[in-house]
Short mmCIF file of C-alpha atoms in Angstrom, two decimals:
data_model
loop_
_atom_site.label_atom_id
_atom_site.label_comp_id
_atom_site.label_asym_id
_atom_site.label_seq_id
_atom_site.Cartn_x
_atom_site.Cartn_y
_atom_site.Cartn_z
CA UNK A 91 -58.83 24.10 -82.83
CA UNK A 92 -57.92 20.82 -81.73
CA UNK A 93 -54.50 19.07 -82.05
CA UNK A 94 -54.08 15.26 -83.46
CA UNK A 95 -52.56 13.25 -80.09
CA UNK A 96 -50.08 10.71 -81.28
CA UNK A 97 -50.21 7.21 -80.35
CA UNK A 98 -49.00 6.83 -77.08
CA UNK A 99 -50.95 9.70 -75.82
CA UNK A 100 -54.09 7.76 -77.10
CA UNK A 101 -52.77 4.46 -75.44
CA UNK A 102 -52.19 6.39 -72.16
CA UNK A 103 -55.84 7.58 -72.38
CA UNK A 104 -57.59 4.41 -73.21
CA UNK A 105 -55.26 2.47 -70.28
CA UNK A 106 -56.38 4.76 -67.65
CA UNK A 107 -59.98 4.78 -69.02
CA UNK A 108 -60.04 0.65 -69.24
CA UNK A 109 -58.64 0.54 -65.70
CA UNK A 110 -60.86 2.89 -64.18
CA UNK A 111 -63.90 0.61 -65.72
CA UNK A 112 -62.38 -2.73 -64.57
CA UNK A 113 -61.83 -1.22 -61.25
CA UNK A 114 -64.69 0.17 -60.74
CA UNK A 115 -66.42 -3.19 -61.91
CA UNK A 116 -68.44 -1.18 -64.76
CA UNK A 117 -71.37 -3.38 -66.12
CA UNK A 118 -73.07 -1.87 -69.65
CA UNK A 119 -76.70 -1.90 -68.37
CA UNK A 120 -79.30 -4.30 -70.35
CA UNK A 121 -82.26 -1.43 -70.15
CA UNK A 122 -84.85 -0.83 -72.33
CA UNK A 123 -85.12 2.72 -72.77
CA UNK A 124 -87.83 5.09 -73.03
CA UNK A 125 -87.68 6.26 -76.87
CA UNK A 126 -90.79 9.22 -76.36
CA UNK A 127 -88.81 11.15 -73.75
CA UNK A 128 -87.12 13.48 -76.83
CA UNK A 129 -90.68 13.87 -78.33
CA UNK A 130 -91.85 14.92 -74.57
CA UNK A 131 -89.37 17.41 -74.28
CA UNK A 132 -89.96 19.21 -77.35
CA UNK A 133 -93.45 19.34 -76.26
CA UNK A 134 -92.59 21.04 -73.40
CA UNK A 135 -91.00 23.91 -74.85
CA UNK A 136 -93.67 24.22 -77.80
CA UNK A 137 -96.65 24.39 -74.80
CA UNK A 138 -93.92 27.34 -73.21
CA UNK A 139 -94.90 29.58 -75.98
CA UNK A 140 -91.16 29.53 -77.31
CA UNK A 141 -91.45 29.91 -80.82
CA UNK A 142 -90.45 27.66 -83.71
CA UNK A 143 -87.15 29.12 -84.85
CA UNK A 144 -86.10 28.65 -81.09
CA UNK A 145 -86.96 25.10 -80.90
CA UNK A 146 -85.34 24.31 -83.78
CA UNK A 147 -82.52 25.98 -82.50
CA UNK A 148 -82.76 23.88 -79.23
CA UNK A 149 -82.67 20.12 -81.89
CA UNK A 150 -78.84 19.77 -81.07
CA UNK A 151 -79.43 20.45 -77.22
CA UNK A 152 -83.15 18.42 -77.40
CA UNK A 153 -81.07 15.63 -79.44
CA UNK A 154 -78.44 14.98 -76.86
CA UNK A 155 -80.24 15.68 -73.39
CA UNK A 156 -82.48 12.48 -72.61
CA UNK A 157 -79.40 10.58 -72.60
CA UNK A 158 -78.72 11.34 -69.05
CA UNK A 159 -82.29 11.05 -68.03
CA UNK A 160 -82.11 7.66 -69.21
CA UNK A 161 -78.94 6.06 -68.41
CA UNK A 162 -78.36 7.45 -64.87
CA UNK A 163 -82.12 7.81 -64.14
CA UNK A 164 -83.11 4.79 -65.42
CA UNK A 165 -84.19 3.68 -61.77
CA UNK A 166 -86.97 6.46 -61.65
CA UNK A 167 -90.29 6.75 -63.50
CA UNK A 168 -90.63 8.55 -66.92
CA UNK A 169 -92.00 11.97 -65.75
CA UNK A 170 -88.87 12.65 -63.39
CA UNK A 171 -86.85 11.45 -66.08
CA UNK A 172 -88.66 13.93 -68.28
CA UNK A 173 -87.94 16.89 -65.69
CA UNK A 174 -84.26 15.81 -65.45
CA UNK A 175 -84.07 15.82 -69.34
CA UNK A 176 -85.59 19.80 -69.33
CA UNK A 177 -83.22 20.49 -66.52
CA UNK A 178 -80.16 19.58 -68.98
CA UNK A 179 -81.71 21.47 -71.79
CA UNK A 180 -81.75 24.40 -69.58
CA UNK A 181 -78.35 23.81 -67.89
CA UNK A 182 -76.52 23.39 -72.10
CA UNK A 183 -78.38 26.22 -73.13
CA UNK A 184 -77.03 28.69 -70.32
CA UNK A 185 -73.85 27.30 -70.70
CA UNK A 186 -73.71 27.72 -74.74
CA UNK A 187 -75.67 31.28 -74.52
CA UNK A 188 -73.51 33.21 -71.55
CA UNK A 189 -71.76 36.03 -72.92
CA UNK A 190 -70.46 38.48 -69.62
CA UNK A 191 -66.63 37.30 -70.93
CA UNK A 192 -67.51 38.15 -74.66
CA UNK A 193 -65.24 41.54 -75.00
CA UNK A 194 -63.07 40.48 -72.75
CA UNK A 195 -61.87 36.88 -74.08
CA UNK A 196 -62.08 38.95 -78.02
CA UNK A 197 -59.52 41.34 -76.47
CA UNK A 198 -57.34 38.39 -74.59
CA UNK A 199 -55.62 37.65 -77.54
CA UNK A 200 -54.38 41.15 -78.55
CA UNK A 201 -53.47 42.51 -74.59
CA UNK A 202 -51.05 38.94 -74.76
CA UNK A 203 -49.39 39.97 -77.74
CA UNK A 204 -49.30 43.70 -76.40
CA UNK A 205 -48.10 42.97 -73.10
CA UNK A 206 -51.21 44.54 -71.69
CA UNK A 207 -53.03 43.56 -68.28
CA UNK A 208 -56.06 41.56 -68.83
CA UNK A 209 -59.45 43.16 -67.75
CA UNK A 210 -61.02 40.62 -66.36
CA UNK A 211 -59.96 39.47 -63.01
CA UNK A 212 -61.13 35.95 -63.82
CA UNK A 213 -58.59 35.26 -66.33
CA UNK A 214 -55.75 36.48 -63.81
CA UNK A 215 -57.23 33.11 -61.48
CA UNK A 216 -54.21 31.20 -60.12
CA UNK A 217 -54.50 27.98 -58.07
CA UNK A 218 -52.02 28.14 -55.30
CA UNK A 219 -50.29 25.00 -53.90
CA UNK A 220 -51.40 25.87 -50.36
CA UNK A 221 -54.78 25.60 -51.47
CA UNK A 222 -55.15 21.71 -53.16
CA UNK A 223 -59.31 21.92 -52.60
CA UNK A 224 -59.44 24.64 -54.05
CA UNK A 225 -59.93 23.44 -57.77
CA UNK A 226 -62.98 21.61 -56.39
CA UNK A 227 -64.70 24.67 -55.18
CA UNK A 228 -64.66 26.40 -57.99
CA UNK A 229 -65.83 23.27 -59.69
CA UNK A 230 -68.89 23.09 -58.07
CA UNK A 231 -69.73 26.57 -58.07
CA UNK A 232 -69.15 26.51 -61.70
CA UNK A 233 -71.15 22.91 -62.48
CA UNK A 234 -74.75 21.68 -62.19
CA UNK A 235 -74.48 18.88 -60.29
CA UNK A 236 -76.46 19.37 -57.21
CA UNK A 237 -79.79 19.30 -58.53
CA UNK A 238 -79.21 16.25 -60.54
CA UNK A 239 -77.98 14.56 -56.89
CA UNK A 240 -81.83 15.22 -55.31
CA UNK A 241 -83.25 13.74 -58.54
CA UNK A 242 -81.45 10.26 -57.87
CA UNK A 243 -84.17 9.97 -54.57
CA UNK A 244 -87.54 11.02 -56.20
CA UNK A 245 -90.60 11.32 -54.23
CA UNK A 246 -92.19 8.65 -55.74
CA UNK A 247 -89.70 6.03 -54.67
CA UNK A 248 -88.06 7.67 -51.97
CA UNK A 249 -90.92 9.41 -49.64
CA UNK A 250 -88.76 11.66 -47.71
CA UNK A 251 -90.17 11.41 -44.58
CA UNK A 252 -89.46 7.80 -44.18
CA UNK A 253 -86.01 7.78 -46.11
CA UNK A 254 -84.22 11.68 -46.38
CA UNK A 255 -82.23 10.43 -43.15
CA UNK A 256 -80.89 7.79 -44.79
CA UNK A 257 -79.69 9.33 -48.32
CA UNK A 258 -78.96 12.99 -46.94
CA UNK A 259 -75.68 11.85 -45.50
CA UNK A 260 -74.75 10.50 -49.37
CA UNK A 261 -75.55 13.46 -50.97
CA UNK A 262 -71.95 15.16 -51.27
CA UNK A 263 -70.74 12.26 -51.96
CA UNK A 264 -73.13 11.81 -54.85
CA UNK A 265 -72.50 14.86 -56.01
CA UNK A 266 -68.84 14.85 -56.08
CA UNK A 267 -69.35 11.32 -58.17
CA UNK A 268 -71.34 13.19 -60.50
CA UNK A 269 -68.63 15.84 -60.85
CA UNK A 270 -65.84 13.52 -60.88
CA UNK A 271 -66.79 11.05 -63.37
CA UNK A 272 -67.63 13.76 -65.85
CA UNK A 273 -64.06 15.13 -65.25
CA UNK A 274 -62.69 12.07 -65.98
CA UNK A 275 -64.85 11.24 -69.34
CA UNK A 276 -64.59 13.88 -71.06
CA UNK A 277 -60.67 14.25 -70.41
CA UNK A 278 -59.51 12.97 -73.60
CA UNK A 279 -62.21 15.43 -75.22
CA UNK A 280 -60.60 18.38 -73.39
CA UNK A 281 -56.80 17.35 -74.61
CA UNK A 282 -57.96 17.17 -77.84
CA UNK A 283 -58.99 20.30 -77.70
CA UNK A 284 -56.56 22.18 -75.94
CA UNK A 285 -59.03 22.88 -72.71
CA UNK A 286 -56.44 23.62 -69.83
CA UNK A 287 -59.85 25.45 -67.85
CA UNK A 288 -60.94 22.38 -66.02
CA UNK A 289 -60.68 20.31 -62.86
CA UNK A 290 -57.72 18.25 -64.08
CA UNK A 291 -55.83 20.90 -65.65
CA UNK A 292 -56.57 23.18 -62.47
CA UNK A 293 -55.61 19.74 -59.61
CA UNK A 294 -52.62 19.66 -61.99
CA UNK A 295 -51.41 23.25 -61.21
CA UNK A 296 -52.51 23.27 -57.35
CA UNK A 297 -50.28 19.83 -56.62
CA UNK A 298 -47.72 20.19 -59.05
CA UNK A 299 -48.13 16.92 -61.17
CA UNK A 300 -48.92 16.53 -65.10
CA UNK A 301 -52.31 16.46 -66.36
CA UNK A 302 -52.07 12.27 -66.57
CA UNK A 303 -51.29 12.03 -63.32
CA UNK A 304 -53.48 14.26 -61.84
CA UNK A 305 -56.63 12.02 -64.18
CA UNK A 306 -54.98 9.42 -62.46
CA UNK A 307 -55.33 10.29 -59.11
CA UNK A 308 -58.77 11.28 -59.92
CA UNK A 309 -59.54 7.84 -60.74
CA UNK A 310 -58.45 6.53 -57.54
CA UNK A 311 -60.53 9.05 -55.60
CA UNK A 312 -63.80 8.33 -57.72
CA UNK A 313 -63.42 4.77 -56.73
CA UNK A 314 -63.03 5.40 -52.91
CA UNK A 315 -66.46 7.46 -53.37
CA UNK A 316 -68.22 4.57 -55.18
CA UNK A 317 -67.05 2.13 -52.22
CA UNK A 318 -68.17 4.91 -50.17
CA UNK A 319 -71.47 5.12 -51.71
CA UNK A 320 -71.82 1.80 -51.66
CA UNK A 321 -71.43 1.25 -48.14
CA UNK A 322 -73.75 4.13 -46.66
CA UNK A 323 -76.56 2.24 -49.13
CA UNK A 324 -75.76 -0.93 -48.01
CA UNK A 325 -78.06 -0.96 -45.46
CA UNK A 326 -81.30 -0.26 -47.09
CA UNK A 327 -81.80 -2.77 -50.18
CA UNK A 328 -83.73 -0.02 -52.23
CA UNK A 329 -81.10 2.81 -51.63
CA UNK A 330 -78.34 0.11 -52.64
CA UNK A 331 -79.95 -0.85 -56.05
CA UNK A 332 -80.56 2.82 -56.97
CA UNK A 333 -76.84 3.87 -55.96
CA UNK A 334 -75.97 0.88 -58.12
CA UNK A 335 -77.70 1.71 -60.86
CA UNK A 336 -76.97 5.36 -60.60
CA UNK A 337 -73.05 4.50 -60.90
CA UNK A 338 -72.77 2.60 -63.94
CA UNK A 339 -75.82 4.41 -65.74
CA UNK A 340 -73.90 7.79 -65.14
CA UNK A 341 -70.94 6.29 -66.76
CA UNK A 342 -73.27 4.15 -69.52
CA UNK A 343 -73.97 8.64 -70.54
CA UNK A 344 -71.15 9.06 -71.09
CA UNK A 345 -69.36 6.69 -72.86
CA UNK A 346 -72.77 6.61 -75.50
CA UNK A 347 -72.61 10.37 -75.81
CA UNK A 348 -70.11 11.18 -79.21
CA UNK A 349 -69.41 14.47 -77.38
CA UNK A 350 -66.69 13.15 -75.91
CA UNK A 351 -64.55 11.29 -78.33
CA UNK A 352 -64.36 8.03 -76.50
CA UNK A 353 -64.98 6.04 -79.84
CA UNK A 354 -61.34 7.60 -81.37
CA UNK A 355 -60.09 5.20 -78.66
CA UNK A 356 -61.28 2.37 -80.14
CA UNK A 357 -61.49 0.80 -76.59
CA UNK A 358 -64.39 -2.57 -76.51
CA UNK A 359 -66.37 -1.04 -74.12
CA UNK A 360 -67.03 2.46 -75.43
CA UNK A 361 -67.77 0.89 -78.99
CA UNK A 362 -69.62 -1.63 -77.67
CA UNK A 363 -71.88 0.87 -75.28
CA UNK A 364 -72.61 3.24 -78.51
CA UNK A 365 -73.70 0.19 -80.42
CA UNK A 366 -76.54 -0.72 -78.21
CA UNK A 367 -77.57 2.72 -77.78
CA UNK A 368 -77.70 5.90 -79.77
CA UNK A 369 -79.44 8.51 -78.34
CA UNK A 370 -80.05 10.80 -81.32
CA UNK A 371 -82.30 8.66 -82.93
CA UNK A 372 -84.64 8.21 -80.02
CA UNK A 373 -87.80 10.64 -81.18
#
């Protein structure tokens, strides 16, 4: 259950969000965008054998997945964007379906109020000061992101015998872009509803700040990695464009995806990026 932030929590929110856009020089992109991808999906799974009752269970999942294929692949043609789109049907549907802490978190709430030891030795995790990078391991080994950071160079555009020396060196940076700007997004979403199990929540406990300034300094480090980015593309016109377009279509996901809550904010920007596109009415 979620609780109702008051005002200035909102305000505090939307500032940090409308600075982080400004400084980060965030353009909403003027694509065209390819409205068969969700019918090409659900192909895909129907020529797997899965059966009808499990497809329709998949709509929400098949619904909300090409946005990410579109926005931040926009640069690459429709079939990779089709293969990233099946990727994040996969990916939600793991996520949604795992169920090793199932007895565990249904007995978390009665060992509390007993005073008993939890059983799972995840949920005694602490995040020691001595350790501040420690947050971001266990953020990648619990994330997705990797994949999606090869996808930004497809074959097609990016042979790589003639170019993987040029983008290898980017790809951690990429990837902790990827990670990073999701943290930050769907921030709000997680206050709202009381999610402390996340990379803000777990930066905040490691250095000893509040959960607004530790989304702050997140912010700051996302922007060194676009300048970053931008400068190991800089040299190679067709790397640059593609970087480009991969850091404002990333953030173009998420502030169209309703997942997240950005519209409560009432921000321009947000509004205005939902208006031009809403995903769950591309077929």
């Amino acid at each position: 259950m979620g609780f109702f932030p008051s005002d200035p929590i909102r305000e505090e929110y939307t500032e940090i969000f409308q600075s982080f856009l400004r400084d980060i020089d965030f353009q909403i992109p003027s694509h065209e965008y390819h409205e068969t991808l969700q019918s090409e999906m659900t192909l895909h799974f129907a020529e797997e054998s899965f059966s009808e009752k499990f497809i329709r269970r998949l709509r929400p999942i098949l619904e909300a997945s090409p946005g990410i294929a579109m926005t931040t692949f926009y640069h690459a043609s429709l079939e990779v964007q089709r293969v990233v789109g099946i990727y994040t049907v996969y990916a939600i549907l793991i996520d949604d379906q795992a169920k090793e802490l199932e007895h565990d978190l249904k007995q978390f709430s009665l060992n509390l109020l007993s005073g008993k030891p939890q059983s799972n030795k995840l949920m005694h995790l602490s995040f020691p000061r001595d350790a501040p990078d420690f947050p971001y391991y266990i953020r990648i080994k619990t994330g997705v992101a990797e994949a999606y950071v090869f996808m930004v160079f497809p074959e097609h555009l990016f042979p790589e015998k003639k170019y993987m020396s040029s983008y290898l060196p980017m790809i951690l940076y990429i990837q902790a872009y990827f990670n990073f700007v999701n943290d930050i997004m769907s921030s709000y979403k997680e206050a709202f509803e009381q999610e402390d199990c996340n990379f803000v929540d777990n930066s905040a406990k490691t250095l000893g700040v509040t959960r607004i300034q530790a989304l702050r300094k997140l912010c700051a480090d996302t922007l060194e990695l676009a300048g970053r980015l931008h400068c190991l593309s800089s040299t190679n016109p067709g790397l640059g464009e593609t970087i480009e377009s991969f850091i404002h279509g990333y953030i173009m996901y998420h502030l169209c995806q309703r997942r997240y809550r950005l519209e409560e904010l009432g921000f321009p920007v947000s509004i205005e990026a939902q208006r031009r596109v809403d995903f769950s009415s591309l077929q």
